């Protein structure tokens, strides 16, 4: 989950669940650092997997959710679905009483994502919006297989700049972007990106499956607000 306060919002832009998990995990500390009571709130990108370049396209698109269940392809793990049009993967949706039911939950899930995007659009009311994007979830390669390479999860100056600019255009205001990555999952030129309000945080790989290392994330948030 992302977190929102009266003046500040810290919101995940993916590329996977780790960003949202760590934002929620550090909500109390972020509140103290920012001097704003931040509460969890879900946004469209919190619990999906989507390459950063496609996230920017998704933000700009008028098609923010599949038109019908026919646009969803069952993926490798039971209950996961690939929406090829936007290049993203639903990992935790379309379930009813823990059972997968795309047809039965499609309308409810569509309405849910409409609310998530309405919340995203409302971010323009906040004085400060910090977006967080990471590609440090360790199991991305194993759960996506060949689609990991095809999806271009590697961070570059072009795709990180594009997702930030897409969010800023959508909200009609300047925003900040915190980019969290491993050396092997980003190009060296990322450091030289002359983009205002963008911070690159390179961290060391940990041994978690998907959550990331709590101490590492807490430290990088402290540095960011310090």
Short mmCIF file of the C-alpha atoms (twelve columns), coordinates in Angstrom:
data_MODEL
# 
_entry.id   MODEL 
# 
loop_
_atom_site.group_PDB 
_atom_site.id 
_atom_site.type_symbol 
_atom_site.label_atom_id 
_atom_site.label_alt_id 
_atom_site.label_comp_id 
_atom_site.label_asym_id 
_atom_site.label_seq_id 
_atom_site.Cartn_x 
_atom_site.Cartn_y 
_atom_site.Cartn_z 
_atom_site.pdbx_PDB_model_num 
ATOM 1   C CA . UNK A 1   0.000   0.000   0.000   1 
ATOM 2   C CA . UNK A 2   1.052   3.564   -0.623  1 
ATOM 3   C CA . UNK A 3   0.564   6.231   2.054   1 
ATOM 4   C CA . UNK A 4   -1.173  9.615   1.978   1 
ATOM 5   C CA . UNK A 5   -1.340  12.511  4.407   1 
ATOM 6   C CA . UNK A 6   -2.803  16.001  4.431   1 
ATOM 7   C CA . UNK A 7   0.097   17.510  2.489   1 
ATOM 8   C CA . UNK A 8   2.278   14.589  1.379   1 
ATOM 9   C CA . UNK A 9   1.779   11.345  -0.515  1 
ATOM 10  C CA . UNK A 10  4.345   8.572   -0.996  1 
ATOM 11  C CA . UNK A 11  3.028   6.398   -3.802  1 
ATOM 12  C CA . UNK A 12  4.304   3.291   -5.556  1 
ATOM 13  C CA . UNK A 13  4.659   3.206   -9.333  1 
ATOM 14  C CA . UNK A 14  5.791   -0.440  -9.255  1 
ATOM 15  C CA . UNK A 15  7.501   -2.146  -10.975 1 
ATOM 16  C CA . UNK A 16  6.240   -4.798  -8.564  1 
ATOM 17  C CA . UNK A 17  4.821   -5.351  -5.091  1 
ATOM 18  C CA . UNK A 18  8.041   -4.601  -3.194  1 
ATOM 19  C CA . UNK A 19  7.684   -0.827  -3.521  1 
ATOM 20  C CA . UNK A 20  4.182   -0.811  -2.020  1 
ATOM 21  C CA . UNK A 21  5.148   -3.286  0.698   1 
ATOM 22  C CA . UNK A 22  8.113   -1.203  1.845   1 
ATOM 23  C CA . UNK A 23  6.192   2.074   1.759   1 
ATOM 24  C CA . UNK A 24  3.533   0.562   4.022   1 
ATOM 25  C CA . UNK A 25  6.186   -1.099  6.196   1 
ATOM 26  C CA . UNK A 26  7.802   2.291   6.803   1 
ATOM 27  C CA . UNK A 27  4.600   4.342   7.128   1 
ATOM 28  C CA . UNK A 28  5.186   5.349   10.763  1 
ATOM 29  C CA . UNK A 29  8.771   6.394   10.106  1 
ATOM 30  C CA . UNK A 30  7.784   8.302   6.958   1 
ATOM 31  C CA . UNK A 31  5.109   10.136  8.958   1 
ATOM 32  C CA . UNK A 32  7.696   11.177  11.538  1 
ATOM 33  C CA . UNK A 33  10.237  12.236  8.931   1 
ATOM 34  C CA . UNK A 34  7.700   14.253  6.954   1 
ATOM 35  C CA . UNK A 35  5.790   15.697  9.892   1 
ATOM 36  C CA . UNK A 36  2.533   14.535  8.323   1 
ATOM 37  C CA . UNK A 37  0.301   11.678  9.495   1 
ATOM 38  C CA . UNK A 38  0.425   9.231   6.586   1 
ATOM 39  C CA . UNK A 39  -2.177  6.490   6.290   1 
ATOM 40  C CA . UNK A 40  -2.223  3.503   3.910   1 
ATOM 41  C CA . UNK A 41  -4.200  3.920   0.709   1 
ATOM 42  C CA . UNK A 42  -4.225  1.709   -2.348  1 
ATOM 43  C CA . UNK A 43  -3.340  2.971   -5.810  1 
ATOM 44  C CA . UNK A 44  -3.374  1.185   -9.193  1 
ATOM 45  C CA . UNK A 45  0.306   0.234   -9.227  1 
ATOM 46  C CA . UNK A 46  0.653   -1.141  -5.694  1 
ATOM 47  C CA . UNK A 47  0.105   -4.877  -6.207  1 
ATOM 48  C CA . UNK A 48  0.681   -5.478  -9.908  1 
ATOM 49  C CA . UNK A 49  3.812   -6.211  -11.934 1 
ATOM 50  C CA . UNK A 50  4.468   -3.777  -14.756 1 
ATOM 51  C CA . UNK A 51  7.698   -2.651  -16.486 1 
ATOM 52  C CA . UNK A 52  8.365   1.005   -15.815 1 
ATOM 53  C CA . UNK A 53  8.018   2.029   -19.476 1 
ATOM 54  C CA . UNK A 54  4.604   0.377   -19.681 1 
ATOM 55  C CA . UNK A 55  3.561   2.028   -16.417 1 
ATOM 56  C CA . UNK A 56  4.058   5.396   -18.079 1 
ATOM 57  C CA . UNK A 57  1.928   4.267   -21.008 1 
ATOM 58  C CA . UNK A 58  -0.734  2.959   -18.626 1 
ATOM 59  C CA . UNK A 59  -0.906  6.316   -16.849 1 
ATOM 60  C CA . UNK A 60  -1.334  8.144   -20.161 1 
ATOM 61  C CA . UNK A 61  -3.813  5.681   -21.646 1 
ATOM 62  C CA . UNK A 62  -7.577  6.053   -21.663 1 
ATOM 63  C CA . UNK A 63  -7.726  2.252   -21.299 1 
ATOM 64  C CA . UNK A 64  -6.984  1.858   -17.629 1 
ATOM 65  C CA . UNK A 65  -8.612  -1.559  -17.281 1 
ATOM 66  C CA . UNK A 66  -9.443  -4.393  -19.701 1 
ATOM 67  C CA . UNK A 67  -12.721 -4.010  -21.559 1 
ATOM 68  C CA . UNK A 68  -13.634 -7.648  -20.961 1 
ATOM 69  C CA . UNK A 69  -12.212 -10.826 -19.400 1 
ATOM 70  C CA . UNK A 70  -11.228 -11.871 -22.928 1 
ATOM 71  C CA . UNK A 71  -8.321  -9.404  -22.770 1 
ATOM 72  C CA . UNK A 72  -6.783  -11.302 -19.864 1 
ATOM 73  C CA . UNK A 73  -4.504  -14.276 -20.479 1 
ATOM 74  C CA . UNK A 74  -4.011  -16.778 -17.630 1 
ATOM 75  C CA . UNK A 75  -0.375  -16.633 -16.624 1 
ATOM 76  C CA . UNK A 76  2.111   -19.113 -15.198 1 
ATOM 77  C CA . UNK A 77  0.886   -19.161 -11.618 1 
ATOM 78  C CA . UNK A 78  -2.704  -19.961 -10.783 1 
ATOM 79  C CA . UNK A 79  -4.697  -16.764 -10.360 1 
ATOM 80  C CA . UNK A 80  -2.260  -14.498 -12.202 1 
ATOM 81  C CA . UNK A 81  -3.174  -12.822 -15.471 1 
ATOM 82  C CA . UNK A 82  -1.350  -10.952 -18.227 1 
ATOM 83  C CA . UNK A 83  -3.004  -7.919  -19.791 1 
ATOM 84  C CA . UNK A 84  -0.966  -7.813  -22.969 1 
ATOM 85  C CA . UNK A 85  -2.381  -4.508  -24.207 1 
ATOM 86  C CA . UNK A 86  -0.729  -2.635  -21.337 1 
ATOM 87  C CA . UNK A 87  2.056   -5.153  -20.774 1 
ATOM 88  C CA . UNK A 88  1.222   -5.700  -17.123 1 
ATOM 89  C CA . UNK A 89  0.398   -8.584  -14.826 1 
ATOM 90  C CA . UNK A 90  -2.427  -8.812  -12.304 1 
ATOM 91  C CA . UNK A 91  -0.998  -10.857 -9.442  1 
ATOM 92  C CA . UNK A 92  -3.561  -10.542 -6.639  1 
ATOM 93  C CA . UNK A 93  -6.940  -9.794  -8.225  1 
ATOM 94  C CA . UNK A 94  -9.966  -11.687 -9.597  1 
ATOM 95  C CA . UNK A 95  -10.486 -13.794 -6.497  1 
ATOM 96  C CA . UNK A 96  -13.649 -14.549 -4.594  1 
ATOM 97  C CA . UNK A 97  -13.354 -16.270 -1.223  1 
ATOM 98  C CA . UNK A 98  -9.762  -17.123 -2.181  1 
ATOM 99  C CA . UNK A 99  -10.922 -18.902 -5.348  1 
ATOM 100 C CA . UNK A 100 -10.036 -17.527 -8.786  1 
ATOM 101 C CA . UNK A 101 -13.162 -16.259 -10.561 1 
ATOM 102 C CA . UNK A 102 -12.448 -13.816 -13.379 1 
ATOM 103 C CA . UNK A 103 -15.988 -13.719 -14.773 1 
ATOM 104 C CA . UNK A 104 -17.605 -13.397 -11.364 1 
ATOM 105 C CA . UNK A 105 -15.274 -10.682 -10.078 1 
ATOM 106 C CA . UNK A 106 -14.539 -8.748  -13.269 1 
ATOM 107 C CA . UNK A 107 -17.049 -5.912  -12.763 1 
ATOM 108 C CA . UNK A 108 -16.140 -5.508  -9.102  1 
ATOM 109 C CA . UNK A 109 -12.432 -5.463  -9.934  1 
ATOM 110 C CA . UNK A 110 -12.982 -2.910  -12.697 1 
ATOM 111 C CA . UNK A 111 -14.874 -0.675  -10.258 1 
ATOM 112 C CA . UNK A 112 -12.071 -1.130  -7.744  1 
ATOM 113 C CA . UNK A 113 -9.434  0.038   -10.233 1 
ATOM 114 C CA . UNK A 114 -11.636 2.978   -11.187 1 
ATOM 115 C CA . UNK A 115 -11.481 4.029   -7.529  1 
ATOM 116 C CA . UNK A 116 -7.725  3.499   -7.445  1 
ATOM 117 C CA . UNK A 117 -7.250  5.752   -10.469 1 
ATOM 118 C CA . UNK A 118 -9.604  8.353   -8.977  1 
ATOM 119 C CA . UNK A 119 -7.342  8.345   -5.916  1 
ATOM 120 C CA . UNK A 120 -4.344  8.726   -8.224  1 
ATOM 121 C CA . UNK A 121 -5.952  11.717  -9.951  1 
ATOM 122 C CA . UNK A 122 -6.697  13.273  -6.542  1 
ATOM 123 C CA . UNK A 123 -2.973  13.376  -5.775  1 
ATOM 124 C CA . UNK A 124 -2.877  16.743  -7.528  1 
ATOM 125 C CA . UNK A 125 -4.403  18.163  -4.344  1 
ATOM 126 C CA . UNK A 126 -1.331  17.260  -2.285  1 
ATOM 127 C CA . UNK A 127 1.459   19.803  -1.877  1 
ATOM 128 C CA . UNK A 128 4.150   17.156  -2.338  1 
ATOM 129 C CA . UNK A 129 3.952   13.830  -4.161  1 
ATOM 130 C CA . UNK A 130 6.836   11.359  -4.006  1 
ATOM 131 C CA . UNK A 131 6.581   8.421   -6.373  1 
ATOM 132 C CA . UNK A 132 8.664   5.321   -5.692  1 
ATOM 133 C CA . UNK A 133 9.647   2.852   -8.398  1 
ATOM 134 C CA . UNK A 134 11.873  -0.175  -7.840  1 
ATOM 135 C CA . UNK A 135 13.017  -3.250  -9.759  1 
ATOM 136 C CA . UNK A 136 14.702  -4.951  -6.799  1 
ATOM 137 C CA . UNK A 137 12.136  -7.683  -6.161  1 
ATOM 138 C CA . UNK A 138 14.311  -10.776 -6.356  1 
ATOM 139 C CA . UNK A 139 11.750  -13.217 -7.719  1 
ATOM 140 C CA . UNK A 140 10.868  -11.148 -10.793 1 
ATOM 141 C CA . UNK A 141 13.179  -13.229 -12.970 1 
ATOM 142 C CA . UNK A 142 11.880  -16.568 -11.693 1 
ATOM 143 C CA . UNK A 143 8.156   -15.752 -11.808 1 
ATOM 144 C CA . UNK A 144 8.273   -14.012 -15.205 1 
ATOM 145 C CA . UNK A 145 10.889  -16.128 -16.997 1 
ATOM 146 C CA . UNK A 146 11.390  -14.936 -20.576 1 
ATOM 147 C CA . UNK A 147 8.860   -12.156 -20.040 1 
ATOM 148 C CA . UNK A 148 11.304  -10.505 -17.646 1 
ATOM 149 C CA . UNK A 149 13.711  -9.791  -20.517 1 
ATOM 150 C CA . UNK A 150 10.933  -9.030  -22.983 1 
ATOM 151 C CA . UNK A 151 9.351   -6.618  -20.543 1 
ATOM 152 C CA . UNK A 152 12.480  -4.490  -20.225 1 
ATOM 153 C CA . UNK A 153 12.545  -4.220  -16.434 1 
ATOM 154 C CA . UNK A 154 16.042  -2.696  -16.575 1 
ATOM 155 C CA . UNK A 155 15.978  0.973   -15.562 1 
ATOM 156 C CA . UNK A 156 17.332  3.460   -18.094 1 
ATOM 157 C CA . UNK A 157 17.370  7.264   -18.230 1 
ATOM 158 C CA . UNK A 158 14.674  7.109   -20.890 1 
ATOM 159 C CA . UNK A 159 12.133  4.891   -19.143 1 
ATOM 160 C CA . UNK A 160 12.516  6.432   -15.681 1 
ATOM 161 C CA . UNK A 161 12.236  9.952   -17.064 1 
ATOM 162 C CA . UNK A 162 9.191   8.912   -19.109 1 
ATOM 163 C CA . UNK A 163 7.255   7.464   -16.166 1 
ATOM 164 C CA . UNK A 164 7.939   10.559  -14.062 1 
ATOM 165 C CA . UNK A 165 6.847   12.886  -16.838 1 
ATOM 166 C CA . UNK A 166 3.719   10.791  -17.486 1 
ATOM 167 C CA . UNK A 167 2.733   11.103  -13.831 1 
ATOM 168 C CA . UNK A 168 3.425   14.844  -13.824 1 
ATOM 169 C CA . UNK A 169 1.348   15.421  -16.954 1 
ATOM 170 C CA . UNK A 170 -1.507  13.345  -15.529 1 
ATOM 171 C CA . UNK A 171 -1.514  15.326  -12.287 1 
ATOM 172 C CA . UNK A 172 -0.647  18.676  -13.829 1 
ATOM 173 C CA . UNK A 173 2.086   19.373  -11.277 1 
ATOM 174 C CA . UNK A 174 5.761   18.654  -10.534 1 
ATOM 175 C CA . UNK A 175 6.388   15.426  -8.634  1 
ATOM 176 C CA . UNK A 176 9.396   13.633  -7.170  1 
ATOM 177 C CA . UNK A 177 10.601  10.183  -8.175  1 
ATOM 178 C CA . UNK A 178 12.707  7.892   -5.999  1 
ATOM 179 C CA . UNK A 179 14.267  5.158   -8.149  1 
ATOM 180 C CA . UNK A 180 15.457  2.075   -6.221  1 
ATOM 181 C CA . UNK A 181 17.571  -0.418  -8.142  1 
ATOM 182 C CA . UNK A 182 20.451  -2.896  -8.231  1 
ATOM 183 C CA . UNK A 183 23.569  -2.243  -10.317 1 
ATOM 184 C CA . UNK A 184 22.777  -5.247  -12.505 1 
ATOM 185 C CA . UNK A 185 19.202  -4.091  -13.098 1 
ATOM 186 C CA . UNK A 186 19.981  -0.583  -14.321 1 
ATOM 187 C CA . UNK A 187 22.343  1.064   -16.762 1 
ATOM 188 C CA . UNK A 188 25.305  3.136   -15.452 1 
ATOM 189 C CA . UNK A 189 24.033  6.212   -17.296 1 
ATOM 190 C CA . UNK A 190 21.098  6.408   -14.888 1 
ATOM 191 C CA . UNK A 191 23.311  8.380   -12.484 1 
ATOM 192 C CA . UNK A 192 23.943  11.124  -15.022 1 
ATOM 193 C CA . UNK A 193 20.273  11.749  -15.681 1 
ATOM 194 C CA . UNK A 194 19.803  15.544  -15.509 1 
ATOM 195 C CA . UNK A 195 16.226  15.282  -14.299 1 
ATOM 196 C CA . UNK A 196 15.006  17.542  -11.526 1 
ATOM 197 C CA . UNK A 197 13.350  15.975  -8.499  1 
ATOM 198 C CA . UNK A 198 14.624  12.479  -9.322  1 
ATOM 199 C CA . UNK A 199 16.808  10.501  -6.917  1 
ATOM 200 C CA . UNK A 200 18.621  7.250   -7.753  1 
ATOM 201 C CA . UNK A 201 19.168  4.831   -4.859  1 
ATOM 202 C CA . UNK A 202 21.338  1.828   -5.704  1 
ATOM 203 C CA . UNK A 203 21.128  -0.886  -3.062  1 
ATOM 204 C CA . UNK A 204 22.837  -4.220  -2.539  1 
ATOM 205 C CA . UNK A 205 20.933  -7.408  -3.369  1 
ATOM 206 C CA . UNK A 206 19.404  -9.175  -0.381  1 
ATOM 207 C CA . UNK A 207 18.191  -12.745 0.043   1 
ATOM 208 C CA . UNK A 208 14.452  -12.048 0.356   1 
ATOM 209 C CA . UNK A 209 12.028  -13.597 -2.109  1 
ATOM 210 C CA . UNK A 210 10.041  -10.450 -2.854  1 
ATOM 211 C CA . UNK A 211 9.717   -8.140  0.166   1 
ATOM 212 C CA . UNK A 212 13.205  -6.631  0.159   1 
ATOM 213 C CA . UNK A 213 15.386  -5.898  3.171   1 
ATOM 214 C CA . UNK A 214 13.572  -3.770  5.752   1 
ATOM 215 C CA . UNK A 215 16.722  -2.157  7.159   1 
ATOM 216 C CA . UNK A 216 17.959  -1.192  3.695   1 
ATOM 217 C CA . UNK A 217 14.670  0.425   2.743   1 
ATOM 218 C CA . UNK A 218 14.347  2.241   6.071   1 
ATOM 219 C CA . UNK A 219 17.848  3.646   5.624   1 
ATOM 220 C CA . UNK A 220 17.211  4.857   2.083   1 
ATOM 221 C CA . UNK A 221 13.984  6.584   3.141   1 
ATOM 222 C CA . UNK A 222 15.860  8.261   5.996   1 
ATOM 223 C CA . UNK A 223 18.536  9.484   3.578   1 
ATOM 224 C CA . UNK A 224 15.883  10.736  1.193   1 
ATOM 225 C CA . UNK A 225 14.140  12.841  3.825   1 
ATOM 226 C CA . UNK A 226 17.402  13.797  5.530   1 
# 
